[in-house]
Amino acid sequence: MDPGTAFAVVTLTTKVVSILGKYYKNVAGAQSDIELLTNELESSHNLMKRFQTLADSTSKLPAAASLNPNIEKALSELKMLQRKLYPGVGDKAMRRLGKHALKWPFAKGEIEQWVTRFQKLKDTASLALNIDQTSLVINTNTKLTQLQHAQEATEQDRQLAKLPTALDAAFDSYHRQHETLCIEDTRVDLLQQHWDWGATHPKPLYWLSGMAGTGKSTIARTLAHHFDSIGTLGGSFFFSRSSGEANNAAKFVGTLAGHLANVSQQLKRLISEAIASHADVTRQGLRNQWKEFILTPLSAYWSSDRPTLNFVIDALDECGSDDEIRLILQLCVEVKTVKEVDLGVFVTSRPEIAIRLGFDAIPDIIHQKLDLRDVPRRVVEKDLAVLLGRELGRISKQRKISGWPKDEDIQSLVRLSDCLFIYAATACRYIADLDWNPEERLSEVIVAGSASGGGNTAGLDSMYMQILTRSLIHGRSKAEIVKLCDRFKQVVGTIVTLFDELSTSALAALLGTSRKSIELSLASLHSVLDIPQHVDSPIRLLHPSFRDFMLDDRRCTDKQLCVNRSRKDKELAKQCLRVMSEGLKRNMGHLTTPGSAPEDADRELLSTQLPKHLRYACQYWVNHLAGISTKSEVKRELPNEGILAFFRQDFLHWLEAMSLMAKMSQAVILITRLGDLLDSVSDDTILRSIIEDARRFVLNSRSIIEKAPLQTYTSALVFSPSKSFVRRYYVDQLPSWLIRSPTVEDQWGNCVQILEHDDLHVTNLMITFSTDGNYIASTQDDGKIVFSCNGTLASIHADGTVRLFDQVTGVLFRTLETPVEDCQLAPDVDKLLQPVPSMSILPGGDLLVLSENGQVWIWNWESNAWSDRRVTGTPIRRVYGSLLNGLLVAEIGQNNRNLVDLCLLDTYTSQIQTIEAGRLPRNHGPVAISSFDIIAWLGEDTSIELLDTNDLSRIKLEEHRERSISALTFSPDGSMLISSGYDGALLLWDLSKQIKCLVDPNAITRSIAFSPDVRDMLSLQGNRLEKRMRISMSPDGQHIAARDLFQPDGAIHIYDTPNGELKHTLPFPSSYGYDIAFAPNNAQLASISPGHTFYVWDLRTGALNWTTSRDRKQESLLSLKFSPDGRYLVSGDDEGEILLLDAKSGNVIHVFEIAARAEDIQFSSNGQRIACFTNQAKVRADASVRAIGVWDTVTGELLHEIGSSAINRDSEFDLDRANISPSGKYLGYRPSSESCVIYDIESKQQRDFSIARGRYRVSLAFSRDSKTFATCGYDEQIMQWDVETSRLIGFCPPNAVALDVSFPKTGNFLHSQCGYIPIHPIDKDLSNKPSRHLTHWWYGRDAYWFMEGTRKMLWIPPTYRPSGGDHYLAHHDGLFAFSNKTGIHYFKFNQGEEVTDSIEDDSNH
């Protein structure tokens, strides 16, 4: 359909309808015909308009295009109709003659014919239009679906990019593209056997072993290529000792998961969803990664048939450590649990002892194995002959040599190869060198090989020696030989010593030499090295046997060529220190804020700022220091000055670099290893002290540096001790925007590091030694934590999971979950007898766990699984440990819920032996178990009872007279028992003599631990009088009022905030937690005690201005507040009485009443109106009582009240705050968890707002002009609303949590105890960009960050965080005060200045 024709139809239809309108008005008797025709024409007109609208949006209208003849006919019909309606009369004539010119031109019945004609045309066009519209909708939906799929694919790729992957480890990686497969007609039977296994997996695990050079990797590559070609390759990982990414297991699981995601779209989705749900697992141990990224996605995979997949793992012996090897084998065994996919794992390795033992521990039903040494020699020699014939024949054809090689030459090479394929491959590469005659070289190889001695590697050693001799010595002068050999050992010696592969350019930079020198040294070594053409591609050993040869002086017998590993390590350590000194600097990732994460760095820019040789130096400098062989050599050769310079100049930069490389755990290990090394060999006490200080610095701040590299210079440095070497060396790096920071300790304390986790919630206070006695673990707040027999730190959580941490790095590396069907508590269990999740170490080292449903589970470290042993059918409440024979000492609930039994449980038979039946109260205190199976507990007569389970004899320590004890522990040798009572006495009992001695009379001990050698004892103590200071800040920010809730005298302490000094101590009769209020003029302080006694002091002198009392209940809870103008003081109590007092005299002006506790009292800005509300239970029960009241402060008149019927009885909702607007016009309150009401007091009208659901202490606040208000709470995002329109107009950052907020006079932000929180317009996205306005500093309590606008600036460690809610932090104009059990901590930030764009400015102090 032509759009121009359609437009003409629309225009002409409009004109004709207009003409018909004139006829309708001026011609009698034709109205029905006119209406009929007009309706039809208007319908056609609308249809053409629809077409025009559609045509404007797209040119693809295939159905409408066929309508051109019809539309042209419609246009012709319209023109005829127009002429009939205007028969020869022009517009001017019509205007002159008027209605007398009009006469209806149609006979009776003629109109029906016209209508029929137009209907047919319209119906045809309508059908075509509908067809095109439907097609467009389908196309649009298709495009939307495609767009959705594209977005999903992009998100999946983004998630998969988070996996730690080793690009070089894949069998088909770029760097492995020249590695060969098995040549045709070789390894035929062997490959067929493996292909058959890969198709059916009679056993899920296959181990192919063999000595170096026997062709294991070539077989693995061929197998992986075959599986890949038929679509059954799940993933591959080829370990390589010379590759930093592939010589350890750190990226093993991530790499396999990445490969697995490419198998199918479903697996890609499942794995990407697993990463999104468990992002932190990418930084955890391999077990957690294997479970979440391999086993779980495969178990969720659905297919109509059971697909077959294979993992191929090559050179497992080249993995970093025996522990990692054993772990990988344990993970491989777990593939048997996957039922949805037929998954097999093919492993190759040398027959190293750790791998042999690992496979020996795996049942034969799960794995099969083949040692290449068991393949008949004739079969191997036949394959070698085929290989040599093919390769030498190719050389013959290329070099145009006829009749060469001879069969006897090939057989000679087969004999010299001694079944080693690497010998044959190396010989062929050596012979093929284009610079030499291949016939001569073949003869040289045969002659040299025939002259070599015996031994498994004699032939290969001869081959390597022949290659090096020809390259470096043959035909050279003595001086040339010395020069070439020195250069060879510098370059090739470095290559075989490196812990990671480097390119030519990176190697030159590391050694401080030219690329040309490197290239000349390697030019003739293509037989043993893979030397890429591109200078940025890594140089690789063609086979690890060459490294073994070069570093073994028994094999490489020429001293000019053999590399001394220890000497080379010393040289490389010095070079690494030099490289770091030259290359490290602050903010190499060009991060935009101190809180930016490593992934925020520009990767392309980072690759230039942190090049490969610098990365290598950062990761391996300590490894090379540790490689120096003997203590005397280390002591003599240790570069003390270089190490000292590193810690003085580059240490913080190094930590930042390690964070950017995601290597912070390695940083901890490196510094610890360096400290251990120097402790054993160095006499430099200063250097050793510096390294120990650096170790404590890293351990103290590892977690935050790992998440935000630039916190190295902020949080880590700010909170380090004042006399720390690191702090003193880098004091100029402290942030310039932090004007004042908390007072820190002089030296590091006993706490090495605090382990935090997002959902850490465990159940008993405890302290314990590690098994070697070097580490101590304790819980803060509430927790249960133990060291396992292998030194792993384990903690049990409320969800029943057990978290395992590395005791050196503090990194969470595994989460153990009890079986899912047992995670819920039985519904009929009495809450008072609900099991307490706990754990203990059994005598054999296994971990015993009591889950929250009362089930006992035992984790076996050796089998890496939950044991089949479990106790069922018994209402276990607590497990205290195990006897040597494996019986558990447990507590079992009784029908009488106040009493419990102490029993022995057999985990094999579930049999119970009662020790103490029905005599122990439910909260009887701790139970201790000695190493000789003696059990101790507090008896009902206050004595400590001991039961020897070997002969059931009992002893009573009758001198113990405390009714309760808080801690009870045996010494490791069982000779002593220590107990603590709640009176603070810590008693040590000599059990052989039943003699006690007083250890400490003043502390309540919660947990006790002896060191393994019984020489030290630790106690975790909780003081009943522990500081917990509630604080308030004066309006001008010059004073802090603090009250210690647990001190009996209840004194109020006034501190000057500029210097933190105590100014006044105001005596007060009670420590009970009533309000403190500053007067708006900063001159007075008010407080209130039980019984309604008011106190008002002069802040300048500390003198009491006045006091007055009112007879009320002693325990009544009271609130207190000054009016904005300071004229009034108001107080409300539990009984609903509200007193309005004169602030100068203390005289009572008015008494107001509300139904129950006065939850909060608010003044209007002029102080003329006051509002108060309550939300107590009795109000909810009686709809007639006053829940909210508004009064006139001058007259005392009740202006408005709201009954409790207006407030929903939502048991999950806690109405915490009502507010009156500054103008006094509006009353705002939250009647339910999902709504807010703004009530106009004058017009009696109300507006309802639907808001996000909040459950805990929700509130609202009005702006100064009363035009907007903010809703907030401890569990909801702060929102800004327009009062008149009920529209959401702004929001605060999601991590801004506050209850008390107010609007300032100017500025788009809110003031709160947490600071100045920015408000963002609803149409503006939050971004982590620098401020372009006056700074807004605030504290995000849920994430522990000081924020500037939306930027994370300073992370606060646990020791310096406020203890709880608003009562423990205060803010004024960039000055923050935090109160916790260690005291009051002050922070002062630049306020009123624009924060600079670049944080690099902080490094230029």
Coordinates of C-alpha atoms in Angstrom, one line a residue, residues 658-981:
M658 CA 48.9 -8.7 45.4
S659 CA 45.3 -7.6 45.9
L660 CA 45.0 -6.5 42.3
M661 CA 46.3 -10.0 41.3
A662 CA 43.8 -11.7 43.7
K663 CA 46.8 -13.1 45.7
M664 CA 46.3 -11.8 49.2
S665 CA 46.3 -15.2 50.7
Q666 CA 49.6 -15.9 49.1
A667 CA 50.9 -12.6 50.5
V668 CA 50.2 -13.9 54.0
I669 CA 51.9 -17.1 53.3
L670 CA 55.0 -15.4 51.7
I671 CA 55.5 -13.0 54.7
T672 CA 55.0 -15.9 57.1
R673 CA 57.5 -18.0 55.2
L674 CA 60.0 -15.1 55.1
G675 CA 59.7 -14.7 58.8
D676 CA 60.3 -18.3 59.5
L677 CA 63.3 -18.3 57.2
L678 CA 64.9 -15.3 58.9
D679 CA 64.2 -16.6 62.4
S680 CA 66.3 -19.6 61.6
V681 CA 69.3 -17.9 59.9
S682 CA 69.4 -14.2 60.5
D683 CA 71.1 -12.3 63.4
D684 CA 69.5 -9.1 62.3
T685 CA 67.0 -8.5 65.1
I686 CA 65.7 -5.3 63.5
L687 CA 65.0 -6.9 60.2
R688 CA 63.2 -9.8 62.0
S689 CA 61.1 -7.4 64.0
I690 CA 60.2 -5.5 60.9
I691 CA 59.1 -8.7 59.1
E692 CA 57.0 -9.8 62.2
D693 CA 55.4 -6.3 62.2
A694 CA 54.6 -6.7 58.5
R695 CA 53.1 -10.1 59.1
R696 CA 50.8 -8.7 61.8
F697 CA 49.9 -5.8 59.5
V698 CA 48.9 -8.2 56.7
L699 CA 47.0 -10.6 59.0
N700 CA 45.2 -7.7 60.7
S701 CA 43.9 -6.2 57.4
R702 CA 44.0 -9.1 54.9
S703 CA 40.3 -9.3 54.5
I704 CA 39.7 -5.6 53.6
I705 CA 42.9 -5.3 51.4
E706 CA 41.6 -8.3 49.5
K707 CA 38.3 -6.6 48.8
A708 CA 39.7 -3.0 48.3
P709 CA 43.4 -2.7 47.4
L710 CA 43.7 1.0 48.3
Q711 CA 42.5 0.3 51.8
T712 CA 46.1 -0.7 52.3
Y713 CA 46.9 3.1 52.6
T714 CA 43.7 3.9 54.5
S715 CA 42.1 1.4 56.8
A716 CA 45.1 -0.9 57.2
L717 CA 47.4 2.1 57.9
V718 CA 45.0 4.2 60.0
F719 CA 44.3 1.4 62.5
S720 CA 47.8 -0.1 62.8
P721 CA 49.7 0.6 66.1
S722 CA 51.4 3.9 66.5
K723 CA 54.8 2.3 66.9
S724 CA 54.4 -0.2 64.1
F725 CA 57.3 -0.1 61.8
V726 CA 55.0 -0.2 58.8
R727 CA 53.0 2.8 60.1
R728 CA 56.2 4.8 60.8
Y729 CA 57.6 4.1 57.4
Y730 CA 54.5 5.0 55.5
V731 CA 53.0 7.8 57.7
D732 CA 53.1 10.1 54.7
Q733 CA 50.7 7.8 52.9
L734 CA 47.9 8.3 55.5
P735 CA 44.8 9.9 53.8
S736 CA 44.8 13.7 53.8
W737 CA 41.0 13.8 54.0
L738 CA 41.0 12.1 57.4
I739 CA 41.8 15.0 59.7
R740 CA 41.5 13.1 62.9
S741 CA 41.6 9.3 63.5
P742 CA 41.1 7.2 66.6
T743 CA 43.8 6.7 69.1
V744 CA 45.4 3.3 68.5
E745 CA 47.5 1.0 70.6
D746 CA 51.3 1.5 70.7
Q747 CA 52.0 -2.1 69.8
W748 CA 50.2 -5.1 68.3
G749 CA 48.1 -6.9 70.8
N750 CA 47.6 -10.6 71.3
C751 CA 44.8 -10.8 68.7
V752 CA 46.4 -11.9 65.4
Q753 CA 43.3 -11.6 63.3
I754 CA 39.5 -11.5 63.5
L755 CA 37.7 -13.8 61.1
E756 CA 34.4 -12.3 59.9
H757 CA 31.8 -13.9 57.7
D758 CA 28.5 -12.4 56.4
D759 CA 26.3 -14.9 58.2
L760 CA 28.5 -15.7 61.2
H761 CA 26.3 -16.8 64.0
V762 CA 27.5 -19.5 66.3
T763 CA 26.7 -20.7 69.7
N764 CA 29.1 -20.9 72.7
L765 CA 31.8 -18.6 74.0
M766 CA 35.1 -20.5 73.7
I767 CA 38.8 -20.2 73.5
T768 CA 41.2 -22.9 72.3
F769 CA 44.8 -23.5 71.3
S770 CA 45.8 -24.9 67.9
T771 CA 47.3 -28.4 68.0
D772 CA 50.9 -27.1 67.7
G773 CA 50.3 -24.5 70.4
N774 CA 51.2 -21.6 68.1
Y775 CA 47.8 -20.2 67.6
I776 CA 44.8 -19.3 69.8
A777 CA 41.3 -19.0 68.6
S778 CA 38.4 -17.5 70.5
T779 CA 34.9 -16.3 69.7
Q780 CA 33.7 -12.8 70.1
D781 CA 30.1 -12.3 71.2
D782 CA 28.7 -15.8 70.8
G783 CA 30.5 -18.7 69.0
K784 CA 31.9 -22.2 69.0
I785 CA 35.3 -22.7 67.4
V786 CA 37.9 -25.5 67.5
F787 CA 41.1 -26.6 65.9
S788 CA 41.0 -29.9 64.0
C789 CA 43.8 -32.4 64.2
N790 CA 45.4 -31.0 61.0
G791 CA 45.4 -27.5 62.3
T792 CA 42.4 -26.3 60.4
L793 CA 40.3 -23.8 62.3
A794 CA 36.6 -24.9 62.4
S795 CA 33.5 -23.0 63.5
I796 CA 29.9 -24.2 63.7
H797 CA 27.1 -21.9 62.7
A798 CA 23.4 -21.6 63.5
D799 CA 22.4 -23.0 60.1
G800 CA 24.2 -26.2 61.0
T801 CA 27.1 -25.7 58.6
V802 CA 30.7 -26.0 59.7
R803 CA 33.2 -23.4 58.2
L804 CA 36.8 -24.4 57.8
F805 CA 39.5 -21.6 57.9
D806 CA 43.2 -21.8 57.2
Q807 CA 44.9 -21.0 60.5
V808 CA 47.7 -19.1 58.8
T809 CA 45.9 -17.0 56.3
G810 CA 42.4 -16.9 57.9
V811 CA 40.8 -17.7 54.6
L812 CA 37.5 -19.6 54.5
F813 CA 38.2 -22.5 52.3
R814 CA 35.4 -24.9 52.8
T815 CA 31.8 -25.2 54.2
L816 CA 30.6 -28.6 55.4
E817 CA 26.8 -29.1 55.4
T818 CA 25.0 -31.8 57.3
P819 CA 22.6 -33.8 55.1
V820 CA 19.8 -31.6 53.9
E821 CA 16.9 -33.8 55.1
D822 CA 18.0 -33.4 58.7
C823 CA 18.3 -29.6 58.8
Q824 CA 15.0 -28.9 60.6
L825 CA 14.2 -29.3 64.2
A826 CA 11.5 -31.7 65.0
P827 CA 8.2 -29.8 65.6
D828 CA 7.5 -31.5 69.0
V829 CA 10.8 -30.5 70.6
D830 CA 10.3 -28.2 73.6
K831 CA 12.0 -24.9 72.9
L832 CA 13.7 -24.9 76.3
L833 CA 15.3 -28.3 75.4
Q834 CA 16.2 -27.3 71.8
P835 CA 19.6 -28.7 70.8
V836 CA 22.6 -26.3 70.8
P837 CA 24.6 -26.7 67.6
S838 CA 28.1 -27.7 68.7
M839 CA 31.2 -29.6 67.7
S840 CA 34.2 -31.3 69.1
I841 CA 37.3 -33.3 68.0
L842 CA 37.1 -37.1 68.5
P843 CA 40.2 -39.0 69.7
G844 CA 41.0 -40.2 66.2
G845 CA 40.8 -36.6 64.9
D846 CA 37.4 -36.8 63.3
L847 CA 35.0 -33.8 63.7
L848 CA 31.8 -34.4 65.6
V849 CA 28.9 -32.1 64.9
L850 CA 25.6 -31.8 66.7
S851 CA 23.1 -30.1 64.3
E852 CA 20.2 -27.9 65.4
N853 CA 17.7 -30.8 64.9
G854 CA 19.5 -32.9 67.6
Q855 CA 21.3 -35.3 65.1
V856 CA 24.9 -36.2 65.7
W857 CA 27.1 -36.3 62.6
I858 CA 30.8 -37.3 62.3
W859 CA 33.1 -35.9 59.6
N860 CA 35.9 -38.2 58.7
W861 CA 38.9 -36.3 57.3
E862 CA 40.5 -39.3 55.6
S863 CA 37.4 -40.3 53.6
N864 CA 36.4 -36.7 53.3
A865 CA 32.7 -37.5 54.0
W866 CA 30.2 -37.7 56.7
S867 CA 30.5 -41.0 58.4
D868 CA 27.6 -43.5 58.3
R869 CA 27.8 -43.4 62.1
R870 CA 25.1 -41.2 63.6
V871 CA 22.8 -41.2 66.6
T872 CA 19.1 -41.3 65.9
G873 CA 15.9 -41.5 68.0
T874 CA 17.5 -39.7 71.0
P875 CA 16.6 -36.1 72.1
I876 CA 20.2 -34.9 72.3
R877 CA 20.5 -31.4 73.6
R878 CA 24.3 -30.9 73.8
V879 CA 27.4 -32.9 73.1
Y880 CA 30.5 -32.2 75.2
G881 CA 33.0 -34.4 73.6
S882 CA 34.2 -38.0 73.3
L883 CA 36.0 -40.6 75.4
L884 CA 39.0 -42.5 74.0
N885 CA 36.8 -45.4 73.1
G886 CA 34.6 -43.2 71.0
L887 CA 31.6 -42.9 73.3
L888 CA 30.1 -39.4 73.3
V889 CA 29.4 -37.5 76.5
A890 CA 26.1 -35.8 75.9
E891 CA 23.2 -34.2 77.5
I892 CA 19.6 -35.5 76.9
G893 CA 16.4 -33.7 77.7
Q894 CA 13.7 -35.0 80.0
N895 CA 9.9 -34.7 80.1
N896 CA 10.6 -32.4 83.0
R897 CA 12.0 -29.6 80.9
N898 CA 14.0 -28.1 83.8
L899 CA 16.1 -31.2 84.3
V900 CA 18.4 -33.1 82.0
D901 CA 20.4 -36.4 81.9
L902 CA 24.2 -36.7 81.4
C903 CA 24.8 -39.8 79.3
L904 CA 27.3 -41.8 77.3
L905 CA 26.2 -42.5 73.7
D906 CA 27.5 -45.2 71.4
T907 CA 27.6 -43.7 67.9
Y908 CA 27.6 -47.2 66.3
T909 CA 24.6 -48.7 68.2
S910 CA 22.8 -45.5 69.5
Q911 CA 22.8 -47.1 72.9
I912 CA 22.7 -44.8 75.9
Q913 CA 24.4 -45.2 79.3
T914 CA 23.1 -42.7 81.8
I915 CA 25.7 -41.1 84.1
E916 CA 23.6 -38.6 86.0
A917 CA 19.9 -39.2 85.7
G918 CA 17.3 -36.4 86.1
R919 CA 19.4 -34.5 88.7
L920 CA 21.0 -31.8 86.6
P921 CA 19.2 -28.5 86.0
R922 CA 18.9 -27.5 82.4
N923 CA 21.4 -24.7 82.8
H924 CA 23.8 -26.7 85.0
G925 CA 27.0 -25.2 83.4
P926 CA 30.0 -26.7 81.6
V927 CA 31.1 -30.4 81.5
A928 CA 34.8 -31.3 81.1
I929 CA 36.4 -34.5 79.8
S930 CA 40.0 -35.4 80.6
S931 CA 42.5 -37.3 78.4
F932 CA 42.0 -40.3 80.7
D933 CA 38.2 -40.5 80.3
I934 CA 37.3 -38.7 83.5
I935 CA 34.2 -36.5 83.3
A936 CA 33.7 -33.5 85.6
W937 CA 30.6 -31.4 86.2
L938 CA 28.9 -29.3 88.9
G939 CA 26.9 -31.5 91.2
E940 CA 23.5 -30.5 92.7
D941 CA 25.2 -29.9 96.1
T942 CA 27.6 -27.2 94.6
S943 CA 30.6 -29.6 94.7
I944 CA 32.4 -30.6 91.5
E945 CA 31.8 -34.2 90.7
L946 CA 34.3 -36.4 88.8
L947 CA 33.4 -39.7 87.2
D948 CA 36.1 -42.1 86.1
T949 CA 34.4 -43.9 83.2
N950 CA 37.0 -46.7 83.3
D951 CA 35.9 -48.1 86.6
L952 CA 32.8 -45.8 87.3
S953 CA 34.4 -44.5 90.5
R954 CA 33.4 -41.0 91.7
I955 CA 35.2 -38.2 93.4
K956 CA 33.8 -35.0 94.9
L957 CA 35.7 -31.8 95.2
E958 CA 33.7 -30.7 98.2
E959 CA 35.7 -27.5 98.8
H960 CA 33.9 -26.1 95.8
R961 CA 31.0 -24.2 97.1
E962 CA 29.8 -22.0 94.2
R963 CA 26.2 -22.7 93.0
S964 CA 27.2 -22.1 89.4
I965 CA 30.4 -22.2 87.3
S966 CA 31.1 -20.5 84.0
A967 CA 34.1 -22.6 82.9
L968 CA 35.6 -26.0 83.6
T969 CA 38.6 -27.5 81.8
F970 CA 41.1 -30.4 82.4
S971 CA 44.8 -29.9 81.6
P972 CA 46.0 -32.0 78.6
D973 CA 47.7 -34.5 80.9
G974 CA 44.6 -34.8 83.1
S975 CA 46.5 -33.9 86.3
M976 CA 44.8 -30.6 86.8
L977 CA 41.3 -29.1 86.6
I978 CA 40.5 -25.4 86.5
S979 CA 37.1 -23.9 87.3
S980 CA 35.6 -20.5 87.4
G981 CA 32.6 -19.2 89.2

